[in-house]
mmCIF file of C-alpha atoms and ligand atoms in Angstrom:
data_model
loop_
_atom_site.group_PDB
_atom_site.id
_atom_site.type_symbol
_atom_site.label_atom_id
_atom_site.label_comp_id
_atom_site.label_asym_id
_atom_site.label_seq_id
_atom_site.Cartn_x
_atom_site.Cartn_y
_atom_site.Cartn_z
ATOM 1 C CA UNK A 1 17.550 0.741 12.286
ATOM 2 C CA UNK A 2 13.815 -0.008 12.174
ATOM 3 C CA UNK A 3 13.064 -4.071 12.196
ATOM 4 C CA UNK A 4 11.690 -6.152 9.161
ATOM 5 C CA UNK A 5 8.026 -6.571 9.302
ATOM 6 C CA UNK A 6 8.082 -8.438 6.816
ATOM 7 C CA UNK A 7 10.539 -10.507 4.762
ATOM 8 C CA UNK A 8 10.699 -12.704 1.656
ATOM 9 C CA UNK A 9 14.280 -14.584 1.421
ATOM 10 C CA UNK A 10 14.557 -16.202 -1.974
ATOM 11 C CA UNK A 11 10.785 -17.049 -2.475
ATOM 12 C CA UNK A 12 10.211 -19.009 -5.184
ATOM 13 C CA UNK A 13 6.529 -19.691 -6.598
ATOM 14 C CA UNK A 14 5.003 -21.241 -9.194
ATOM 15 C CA UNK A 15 0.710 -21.465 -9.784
ATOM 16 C CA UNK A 16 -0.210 -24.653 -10.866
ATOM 17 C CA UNK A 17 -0.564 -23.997 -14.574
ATOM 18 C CA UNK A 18 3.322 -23.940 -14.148
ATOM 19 C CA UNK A 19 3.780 -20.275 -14.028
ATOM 20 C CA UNK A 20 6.876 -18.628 -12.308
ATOM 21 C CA UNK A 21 5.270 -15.823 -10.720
ATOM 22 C CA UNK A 22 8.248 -15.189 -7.856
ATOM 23 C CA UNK A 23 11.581 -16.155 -8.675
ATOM 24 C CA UNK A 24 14.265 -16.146 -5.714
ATOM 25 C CA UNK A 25 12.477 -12.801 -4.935
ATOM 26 C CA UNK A 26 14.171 -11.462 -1.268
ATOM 27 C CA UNK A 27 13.105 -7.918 0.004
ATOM 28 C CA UNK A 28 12.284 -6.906 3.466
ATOM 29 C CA UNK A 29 9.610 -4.856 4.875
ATOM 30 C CA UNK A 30 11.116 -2.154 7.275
ATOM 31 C CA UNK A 31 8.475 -1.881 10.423
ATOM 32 C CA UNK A 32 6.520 0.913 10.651
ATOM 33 C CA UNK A 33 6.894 2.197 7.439
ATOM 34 C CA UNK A 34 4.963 3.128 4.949
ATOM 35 C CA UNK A 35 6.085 0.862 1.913
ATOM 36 C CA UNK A 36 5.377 0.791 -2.035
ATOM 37 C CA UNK A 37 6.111 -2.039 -4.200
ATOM 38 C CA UNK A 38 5.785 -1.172 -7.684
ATOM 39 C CA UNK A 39 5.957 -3.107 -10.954
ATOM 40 C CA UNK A 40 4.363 -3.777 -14.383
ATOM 41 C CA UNK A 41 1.180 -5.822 -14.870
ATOM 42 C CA UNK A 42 1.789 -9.433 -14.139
ATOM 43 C CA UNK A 43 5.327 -9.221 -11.894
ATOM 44 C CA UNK A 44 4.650 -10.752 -9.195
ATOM 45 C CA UNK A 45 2.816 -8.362 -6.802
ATOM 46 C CA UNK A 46 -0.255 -9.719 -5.969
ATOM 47 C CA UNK A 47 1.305 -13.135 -6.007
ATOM 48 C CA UNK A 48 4.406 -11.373 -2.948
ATOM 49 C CA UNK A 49 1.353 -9.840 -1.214
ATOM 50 C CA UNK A 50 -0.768 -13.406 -0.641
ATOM 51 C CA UNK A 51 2.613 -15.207 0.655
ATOM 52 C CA UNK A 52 2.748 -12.527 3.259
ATOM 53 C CA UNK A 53 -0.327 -13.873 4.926
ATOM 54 C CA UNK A 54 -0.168 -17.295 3.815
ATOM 55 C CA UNK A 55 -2.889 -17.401 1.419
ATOM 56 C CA UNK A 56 -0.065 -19.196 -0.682
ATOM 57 C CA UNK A 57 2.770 -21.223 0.249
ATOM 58 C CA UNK A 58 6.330 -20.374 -1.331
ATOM 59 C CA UNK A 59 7.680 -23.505 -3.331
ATOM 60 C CA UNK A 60 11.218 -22.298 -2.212
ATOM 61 C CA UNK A 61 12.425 -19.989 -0.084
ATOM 62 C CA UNK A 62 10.650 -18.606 2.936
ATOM 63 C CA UNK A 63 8.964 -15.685 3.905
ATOM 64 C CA UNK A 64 9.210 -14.011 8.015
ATOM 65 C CA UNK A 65 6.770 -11.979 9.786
ATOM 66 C CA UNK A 66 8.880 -9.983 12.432
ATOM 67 C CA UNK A 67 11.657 -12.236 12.230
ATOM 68 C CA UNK A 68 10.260 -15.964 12.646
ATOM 69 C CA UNK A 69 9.397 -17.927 9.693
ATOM 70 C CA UNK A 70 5.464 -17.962 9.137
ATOM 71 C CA UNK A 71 3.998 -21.466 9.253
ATOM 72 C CA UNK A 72 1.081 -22.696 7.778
ATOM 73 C CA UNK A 73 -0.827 -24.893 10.535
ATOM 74 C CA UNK A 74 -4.015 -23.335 10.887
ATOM 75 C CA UNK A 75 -3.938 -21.885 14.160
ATOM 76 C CA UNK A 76 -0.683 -20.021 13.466
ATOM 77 C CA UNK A 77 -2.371 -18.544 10.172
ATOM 78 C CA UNK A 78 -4.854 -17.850 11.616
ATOM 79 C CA UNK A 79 -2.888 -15.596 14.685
ATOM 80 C CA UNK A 80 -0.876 -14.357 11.183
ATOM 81 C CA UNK A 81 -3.946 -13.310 9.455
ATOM 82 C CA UNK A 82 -5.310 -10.993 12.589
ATOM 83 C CA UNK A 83 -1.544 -9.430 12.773
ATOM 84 C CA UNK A 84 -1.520 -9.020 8.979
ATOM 85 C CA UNK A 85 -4.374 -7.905 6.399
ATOM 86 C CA UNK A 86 -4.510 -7.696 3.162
ATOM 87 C CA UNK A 87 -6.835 -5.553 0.793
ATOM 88 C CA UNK A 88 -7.361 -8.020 -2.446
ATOM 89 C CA UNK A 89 -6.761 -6.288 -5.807
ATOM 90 C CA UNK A 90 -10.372 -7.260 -6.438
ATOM 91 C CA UNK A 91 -13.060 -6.617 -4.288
ATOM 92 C CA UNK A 92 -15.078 -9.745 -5.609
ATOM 93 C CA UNK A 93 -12.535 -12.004 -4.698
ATOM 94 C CA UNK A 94 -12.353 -10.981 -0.876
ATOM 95 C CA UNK A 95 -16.540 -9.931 -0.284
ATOM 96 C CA UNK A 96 -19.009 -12.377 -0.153
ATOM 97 C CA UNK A 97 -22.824 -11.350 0.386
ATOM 98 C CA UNK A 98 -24.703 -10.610 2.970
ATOM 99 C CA UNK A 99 -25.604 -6.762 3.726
ATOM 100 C CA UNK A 100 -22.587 -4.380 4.314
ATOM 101 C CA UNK A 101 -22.876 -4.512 8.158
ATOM 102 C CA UNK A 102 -22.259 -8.934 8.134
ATOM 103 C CA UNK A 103 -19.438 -8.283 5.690
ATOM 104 C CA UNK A 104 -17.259 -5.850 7.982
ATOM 105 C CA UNK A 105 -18.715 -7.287 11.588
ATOM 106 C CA UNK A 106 -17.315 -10.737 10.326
ATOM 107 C CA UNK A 107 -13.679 -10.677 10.944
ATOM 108 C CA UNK A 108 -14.252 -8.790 14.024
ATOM 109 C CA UNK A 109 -17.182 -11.326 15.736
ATOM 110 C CA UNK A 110 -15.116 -14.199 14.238
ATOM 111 C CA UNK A 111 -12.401 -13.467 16.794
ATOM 112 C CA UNK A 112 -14.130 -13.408 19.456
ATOM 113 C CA UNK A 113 -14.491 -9.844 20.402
ATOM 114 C CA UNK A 114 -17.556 -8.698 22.242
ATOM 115 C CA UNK A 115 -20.636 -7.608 20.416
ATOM 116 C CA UNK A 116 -20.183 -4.048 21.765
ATOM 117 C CA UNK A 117 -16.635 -3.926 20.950
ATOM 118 C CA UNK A 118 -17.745 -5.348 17.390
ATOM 119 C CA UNK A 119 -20.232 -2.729 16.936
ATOM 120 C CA UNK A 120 -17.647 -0.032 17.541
ATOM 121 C CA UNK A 121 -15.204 -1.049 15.320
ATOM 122 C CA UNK A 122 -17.742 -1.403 12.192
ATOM 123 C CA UNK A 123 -18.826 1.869 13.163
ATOM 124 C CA UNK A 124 -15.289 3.170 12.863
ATOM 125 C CA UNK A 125 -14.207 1.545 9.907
ATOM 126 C CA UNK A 126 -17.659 2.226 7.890
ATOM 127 C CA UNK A 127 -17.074 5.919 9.568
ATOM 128 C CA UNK A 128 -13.468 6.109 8.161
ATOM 129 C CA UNK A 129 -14.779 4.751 4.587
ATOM 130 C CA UNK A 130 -17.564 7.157 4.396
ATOM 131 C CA UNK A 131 -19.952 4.423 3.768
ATOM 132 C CA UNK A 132 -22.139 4.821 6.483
ATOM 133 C CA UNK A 133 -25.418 5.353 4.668
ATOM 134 C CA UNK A 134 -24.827 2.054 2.475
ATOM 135 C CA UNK A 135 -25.454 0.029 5.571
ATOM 136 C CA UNK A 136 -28.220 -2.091 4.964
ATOM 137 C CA UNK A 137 -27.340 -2.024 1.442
ATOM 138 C CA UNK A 138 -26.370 -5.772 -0.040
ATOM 139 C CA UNK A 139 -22.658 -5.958 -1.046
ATOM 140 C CA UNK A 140 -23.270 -7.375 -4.827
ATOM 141 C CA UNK A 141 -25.079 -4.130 -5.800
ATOM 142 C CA UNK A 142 -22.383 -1.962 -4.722
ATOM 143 C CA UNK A 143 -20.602 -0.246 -7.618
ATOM 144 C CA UNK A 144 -17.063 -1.315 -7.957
ATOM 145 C CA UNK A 145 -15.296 1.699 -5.849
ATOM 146 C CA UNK A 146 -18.239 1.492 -2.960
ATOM 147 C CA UNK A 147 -17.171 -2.577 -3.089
ATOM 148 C CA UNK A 148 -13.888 -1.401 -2.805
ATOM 149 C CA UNK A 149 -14.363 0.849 0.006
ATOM 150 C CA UNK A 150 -15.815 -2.101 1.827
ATOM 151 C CA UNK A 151 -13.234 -4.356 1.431
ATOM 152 C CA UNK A 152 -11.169 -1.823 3.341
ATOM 153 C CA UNK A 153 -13.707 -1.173 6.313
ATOM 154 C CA UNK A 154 -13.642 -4.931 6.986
ATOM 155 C CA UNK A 155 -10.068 -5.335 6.836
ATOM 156 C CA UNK A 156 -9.336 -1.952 8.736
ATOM 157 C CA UNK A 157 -12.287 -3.613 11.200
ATOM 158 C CA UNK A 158 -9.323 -6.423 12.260
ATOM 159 C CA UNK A 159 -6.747 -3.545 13.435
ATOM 160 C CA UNK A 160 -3.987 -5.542 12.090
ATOM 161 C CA UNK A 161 -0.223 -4.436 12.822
ATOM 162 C CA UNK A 162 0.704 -4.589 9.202
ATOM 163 C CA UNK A 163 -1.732 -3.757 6.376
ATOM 164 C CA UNK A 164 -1.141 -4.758 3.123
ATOM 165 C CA UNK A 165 -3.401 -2.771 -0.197
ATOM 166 C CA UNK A 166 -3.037 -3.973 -3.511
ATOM 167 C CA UNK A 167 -3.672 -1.321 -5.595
ATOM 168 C CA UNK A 168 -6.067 0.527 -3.354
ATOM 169 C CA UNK A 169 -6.706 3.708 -5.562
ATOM 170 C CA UNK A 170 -7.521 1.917 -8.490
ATOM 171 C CA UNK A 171 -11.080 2.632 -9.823
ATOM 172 C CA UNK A 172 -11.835 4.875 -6.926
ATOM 173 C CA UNK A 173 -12.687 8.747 -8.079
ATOM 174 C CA UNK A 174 -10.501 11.396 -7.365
ATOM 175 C CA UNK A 175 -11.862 12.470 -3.615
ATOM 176 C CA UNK A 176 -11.924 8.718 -2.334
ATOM 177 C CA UNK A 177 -8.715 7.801 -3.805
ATOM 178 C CA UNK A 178 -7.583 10.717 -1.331
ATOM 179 C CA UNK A 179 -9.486 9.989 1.148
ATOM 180 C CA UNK A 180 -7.487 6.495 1.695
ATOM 181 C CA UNK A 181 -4.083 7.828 1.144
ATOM 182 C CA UNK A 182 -4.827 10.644 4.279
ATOM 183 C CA UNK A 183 -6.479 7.051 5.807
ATOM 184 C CA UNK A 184 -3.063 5.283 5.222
ATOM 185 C CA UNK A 185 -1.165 8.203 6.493
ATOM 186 C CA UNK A 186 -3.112 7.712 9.523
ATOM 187 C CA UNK A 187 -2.590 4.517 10.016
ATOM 188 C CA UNK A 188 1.163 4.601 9.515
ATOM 189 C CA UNK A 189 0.944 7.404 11.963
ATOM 190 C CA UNK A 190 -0.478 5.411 14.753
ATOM 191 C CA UNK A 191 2.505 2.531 14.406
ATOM 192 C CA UNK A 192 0.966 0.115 11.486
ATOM 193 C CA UNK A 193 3.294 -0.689 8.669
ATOM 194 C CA UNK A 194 1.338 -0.402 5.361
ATOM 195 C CA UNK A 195 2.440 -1.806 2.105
ATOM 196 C CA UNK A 196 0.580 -1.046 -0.953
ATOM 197 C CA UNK A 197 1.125 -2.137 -4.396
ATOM 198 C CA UNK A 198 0.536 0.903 -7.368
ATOM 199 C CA UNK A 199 1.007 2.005 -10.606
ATOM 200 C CA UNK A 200 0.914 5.390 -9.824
ATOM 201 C CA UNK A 201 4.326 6.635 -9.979
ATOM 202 C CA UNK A 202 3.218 10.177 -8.676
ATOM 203 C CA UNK A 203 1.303 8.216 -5.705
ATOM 204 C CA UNK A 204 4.151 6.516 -4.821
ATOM 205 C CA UNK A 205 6.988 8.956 -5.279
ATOM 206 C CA UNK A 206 4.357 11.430 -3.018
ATOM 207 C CA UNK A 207 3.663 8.464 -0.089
ATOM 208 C CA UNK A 208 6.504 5.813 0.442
ATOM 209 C CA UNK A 209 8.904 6.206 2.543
ATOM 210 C CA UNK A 210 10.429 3.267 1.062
ATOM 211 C CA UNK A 211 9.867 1.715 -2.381
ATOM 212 C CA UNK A 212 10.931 -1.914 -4.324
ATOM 213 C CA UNK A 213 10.284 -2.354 -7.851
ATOM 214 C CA UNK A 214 9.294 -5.948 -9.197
ATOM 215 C CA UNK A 215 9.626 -7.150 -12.248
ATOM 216 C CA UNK A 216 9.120 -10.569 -13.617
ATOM 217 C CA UNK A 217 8.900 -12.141 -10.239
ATOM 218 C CA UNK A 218 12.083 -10.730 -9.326
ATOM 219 C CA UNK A 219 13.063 -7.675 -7.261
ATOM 220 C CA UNK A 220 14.572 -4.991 -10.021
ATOM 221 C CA UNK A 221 15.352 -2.024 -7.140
ATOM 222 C CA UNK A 222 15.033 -0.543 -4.118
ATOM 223 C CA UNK A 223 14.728 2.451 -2.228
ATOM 224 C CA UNK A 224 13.650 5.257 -0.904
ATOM 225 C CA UNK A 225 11.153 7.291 -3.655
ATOM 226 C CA UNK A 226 13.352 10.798 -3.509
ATOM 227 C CA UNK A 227 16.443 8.503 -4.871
ATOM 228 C CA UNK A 228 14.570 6.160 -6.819
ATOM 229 C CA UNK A 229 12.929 8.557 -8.998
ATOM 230 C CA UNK A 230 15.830 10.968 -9.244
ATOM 231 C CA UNK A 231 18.265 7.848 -10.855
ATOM 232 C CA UNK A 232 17.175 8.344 -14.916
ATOM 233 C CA UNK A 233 18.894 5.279 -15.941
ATOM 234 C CA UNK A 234 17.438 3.037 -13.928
ATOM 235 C CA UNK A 235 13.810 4.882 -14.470
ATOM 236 C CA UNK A 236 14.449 3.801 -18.460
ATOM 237 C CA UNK A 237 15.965 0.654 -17.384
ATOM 238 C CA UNK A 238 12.508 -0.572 -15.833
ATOM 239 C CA UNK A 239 10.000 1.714 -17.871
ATOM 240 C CA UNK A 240 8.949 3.249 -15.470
ATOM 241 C CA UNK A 241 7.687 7.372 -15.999
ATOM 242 C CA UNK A 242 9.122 10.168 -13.521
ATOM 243 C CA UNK A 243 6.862 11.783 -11.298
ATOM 244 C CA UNK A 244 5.063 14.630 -13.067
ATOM 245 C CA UNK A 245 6.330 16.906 -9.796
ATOM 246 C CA UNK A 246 10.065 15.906 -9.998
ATOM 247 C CA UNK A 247 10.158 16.267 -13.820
ATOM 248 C CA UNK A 248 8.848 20.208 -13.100
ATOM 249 C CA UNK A 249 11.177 20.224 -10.417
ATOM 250 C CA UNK A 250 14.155 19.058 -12.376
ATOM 251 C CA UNK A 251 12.966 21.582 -15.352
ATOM 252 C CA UNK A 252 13.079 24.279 -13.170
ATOM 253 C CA UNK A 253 16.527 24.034 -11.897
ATOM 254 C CA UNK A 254 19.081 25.985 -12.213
ATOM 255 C CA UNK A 255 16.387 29.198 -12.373
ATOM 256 C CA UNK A 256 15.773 30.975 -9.549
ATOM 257 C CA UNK A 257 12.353 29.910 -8.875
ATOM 258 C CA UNK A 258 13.319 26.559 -6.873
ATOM 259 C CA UNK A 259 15.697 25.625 -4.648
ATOM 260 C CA UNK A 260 18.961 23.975 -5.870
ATOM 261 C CA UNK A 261 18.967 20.743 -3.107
ATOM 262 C CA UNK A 262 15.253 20.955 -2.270
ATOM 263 C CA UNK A 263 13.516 17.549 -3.073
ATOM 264 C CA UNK A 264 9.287 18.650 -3.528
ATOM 265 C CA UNK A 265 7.511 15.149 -2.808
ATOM 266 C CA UNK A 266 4.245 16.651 -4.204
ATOM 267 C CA UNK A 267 2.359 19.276 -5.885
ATOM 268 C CA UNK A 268 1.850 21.355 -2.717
ATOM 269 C CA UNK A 269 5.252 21.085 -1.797
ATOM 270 C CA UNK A 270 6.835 22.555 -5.449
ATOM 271 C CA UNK A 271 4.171 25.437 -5.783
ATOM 272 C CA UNK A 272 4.835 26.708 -1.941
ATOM 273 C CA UNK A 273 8.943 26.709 -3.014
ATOM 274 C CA UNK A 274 8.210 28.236 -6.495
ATOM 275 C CA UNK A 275 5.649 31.052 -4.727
ATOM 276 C CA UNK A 276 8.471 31.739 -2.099
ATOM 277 C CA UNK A 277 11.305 32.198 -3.815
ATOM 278 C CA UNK A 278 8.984 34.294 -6.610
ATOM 279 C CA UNK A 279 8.487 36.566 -4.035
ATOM 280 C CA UNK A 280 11.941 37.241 -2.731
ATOM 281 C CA UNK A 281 12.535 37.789 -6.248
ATOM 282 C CA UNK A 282 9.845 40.527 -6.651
ATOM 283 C CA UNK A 283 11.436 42.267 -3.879
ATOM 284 C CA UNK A 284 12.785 45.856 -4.395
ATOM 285 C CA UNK A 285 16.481 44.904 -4.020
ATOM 286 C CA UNK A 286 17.795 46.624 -1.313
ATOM 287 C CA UNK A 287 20.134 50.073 -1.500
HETATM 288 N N1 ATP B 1 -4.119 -18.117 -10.401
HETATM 289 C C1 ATP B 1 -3.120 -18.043 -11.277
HETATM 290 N N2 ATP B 1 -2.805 -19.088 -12.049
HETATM 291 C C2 ATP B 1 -1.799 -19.026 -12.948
HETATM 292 N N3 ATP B 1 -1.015 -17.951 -13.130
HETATM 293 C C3 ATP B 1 -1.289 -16.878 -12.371
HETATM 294 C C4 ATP B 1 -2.350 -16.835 -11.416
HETATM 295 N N4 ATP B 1 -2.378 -15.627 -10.830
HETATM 296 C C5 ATP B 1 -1.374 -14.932 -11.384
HETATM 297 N N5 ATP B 1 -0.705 -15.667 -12.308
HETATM 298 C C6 ATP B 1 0.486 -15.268 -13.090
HETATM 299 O O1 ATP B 1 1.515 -14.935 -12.188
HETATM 300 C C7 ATP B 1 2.266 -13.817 -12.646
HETATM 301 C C8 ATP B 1 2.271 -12.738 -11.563
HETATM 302 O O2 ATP B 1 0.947 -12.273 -11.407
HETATM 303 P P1 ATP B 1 0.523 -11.203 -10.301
HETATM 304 O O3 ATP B 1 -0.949 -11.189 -10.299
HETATM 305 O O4 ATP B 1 1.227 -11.519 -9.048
HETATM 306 O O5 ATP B 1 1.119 -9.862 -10.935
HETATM 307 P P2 ATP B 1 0.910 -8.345 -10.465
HETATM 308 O O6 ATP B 1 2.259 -7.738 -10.364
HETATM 309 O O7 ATP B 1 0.025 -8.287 -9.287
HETATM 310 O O8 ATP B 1 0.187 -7.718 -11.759
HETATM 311 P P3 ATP B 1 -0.954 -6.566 -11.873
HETATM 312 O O9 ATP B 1 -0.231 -5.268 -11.857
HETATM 313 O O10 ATP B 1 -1.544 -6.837 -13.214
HETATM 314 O O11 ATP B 1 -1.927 -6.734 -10.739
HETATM 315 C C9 ATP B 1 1.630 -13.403 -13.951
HETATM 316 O O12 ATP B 1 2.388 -13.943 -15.000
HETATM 317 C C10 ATP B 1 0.245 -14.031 -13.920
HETATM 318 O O13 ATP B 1 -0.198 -14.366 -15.198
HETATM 319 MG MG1 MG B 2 -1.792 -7.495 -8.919
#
């Protein structure tokens, strides 16, 4: 059994206006992992994501980063916030100005790092984000998905141990939105947990390894996306839509054409079992 990352134990938060955005909310982040935490519009998401680093402070409850209870004196955020980075939902909100190369060579120069060791690590990250040639290029006339992209260069720039994305395909096209899921993959693959928060069902159901589902501020299910999105009730129960692959899946069964236990996580997956057993069925039978 893999550690907790991350864990909220009964968090309970309310914004000043006197909102209850988390209410007694307890999940926990398995290490390593690639994790999504999905849930309508205004659940509590965002609002999970910024206790994890500290940006807010849980009313009740507490929240624990590998075990120990995070505190909030400055120098222990600010160890917290190297360890664990988070992506903001909205690029505005996390950028401030300066040309693209201050913005990502911040995090990195404000930790002390050497200037050659900062240099290669904006390098990387604006290599990874395929934003090299906006370099010189001041971050408020960047279009929405190239301030997006940024956002994640400077973040990746920190190498933190657990990387948190709220919604990080949203408003990206098509071949970016990719481009940071193979990204993620990577990551994961080299021992960071990453979380990300999504409304994409198929995204999800495709990525996670594991998967919680929020709803007004409270935790509505958990678990890993081939169960999850296989349990109908509880799909209806939270409005949530199957995966476009599972519903084809679950259509075919019972035909030939896929396999009776097989579980396709994506497109790819389904067409290479449907092509496969189509062609054992176009086989001559044998004498
Ligand atoms: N700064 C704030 N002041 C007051 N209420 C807030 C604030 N930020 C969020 N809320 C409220 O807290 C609740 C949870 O919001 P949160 O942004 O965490 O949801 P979310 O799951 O991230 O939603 P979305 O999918 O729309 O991003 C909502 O009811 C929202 O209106
Ligand atoms: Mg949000």
């Amino acid at each position: 059994m893999p550690g907790s990352a991350l864990e909220a134990r009964k968090v309970t938060f309310r914004y000043e206006d006197g909102t209850k955005a988390l209410d007694e909310i307890s999940l926990d982040i398995p290490e390593d992992k690639k994790v999504a935490v999905l849930g309508p519009n205004g659940a509590g998401k965002s609002t999970l994501f910024l206790h994890f680093n500290g940006i807010l402070k849980c009313d009740e409850g507490s929240i624990l980063f590998r075990g120990s209870e995070i505190s909030h004196r400055k120098k222990d955020l600010k160890k917290l916030r190297r360890k664990v980075g988070i992506v903001f939902e909205d690029p505005d909100s996390q950028l401030f100005s300066g040309s693209i190369y201050q913005e990502i060579s911040f995090g990195p120069s404000n930790i002390g790092l050497s200037d050659e060791e900062v240099r290669r690590r904006v390098r990387r990250s604006m290599e990874i984000t395929d934003i090299e040639d906006l370099s010189d290029k001041s971050t408020h006339l960047l279009s929405f998905g190239q301030k997006k992209m940024v956002s994640i260069a400077s973040i990746i720039a920190m190498e933190p141990e657990v990387i948190i994305f709220d919604e990080p395909t949203a408003g990206l096209d098509p071949a970016r939105a990719n481009q940071i899921v193979d990204f993620l993959d990577r990551l994961n693959e080299r021992g960071t947990t990453v979380i990300m928060s999504t409304h994409d069902v198929n995204l999800a159901y495709s990525w996670a390894d594991y998967c919680f589902l929020l709803n007004e501020g409270k935790k509505t299910a958990e678990g890993r996306p081939e169960d999850l999105f296989r349990n109908d009730n509880l799909l209806e129960e939270v409005n949530l839509e199957k995966p476009g692959v599972l519903e084809i899946f679950e259509s075919l069964k019972g035909t030939d054409l896929v396999d009776e236990n097989g579980s396709p996580r994506n497109k790819g997956e389904l067409i290479r079992m449907i092509e496969r057993n189509s062609s054992e069925l176009s086989k001559p039978e044998e004498s």
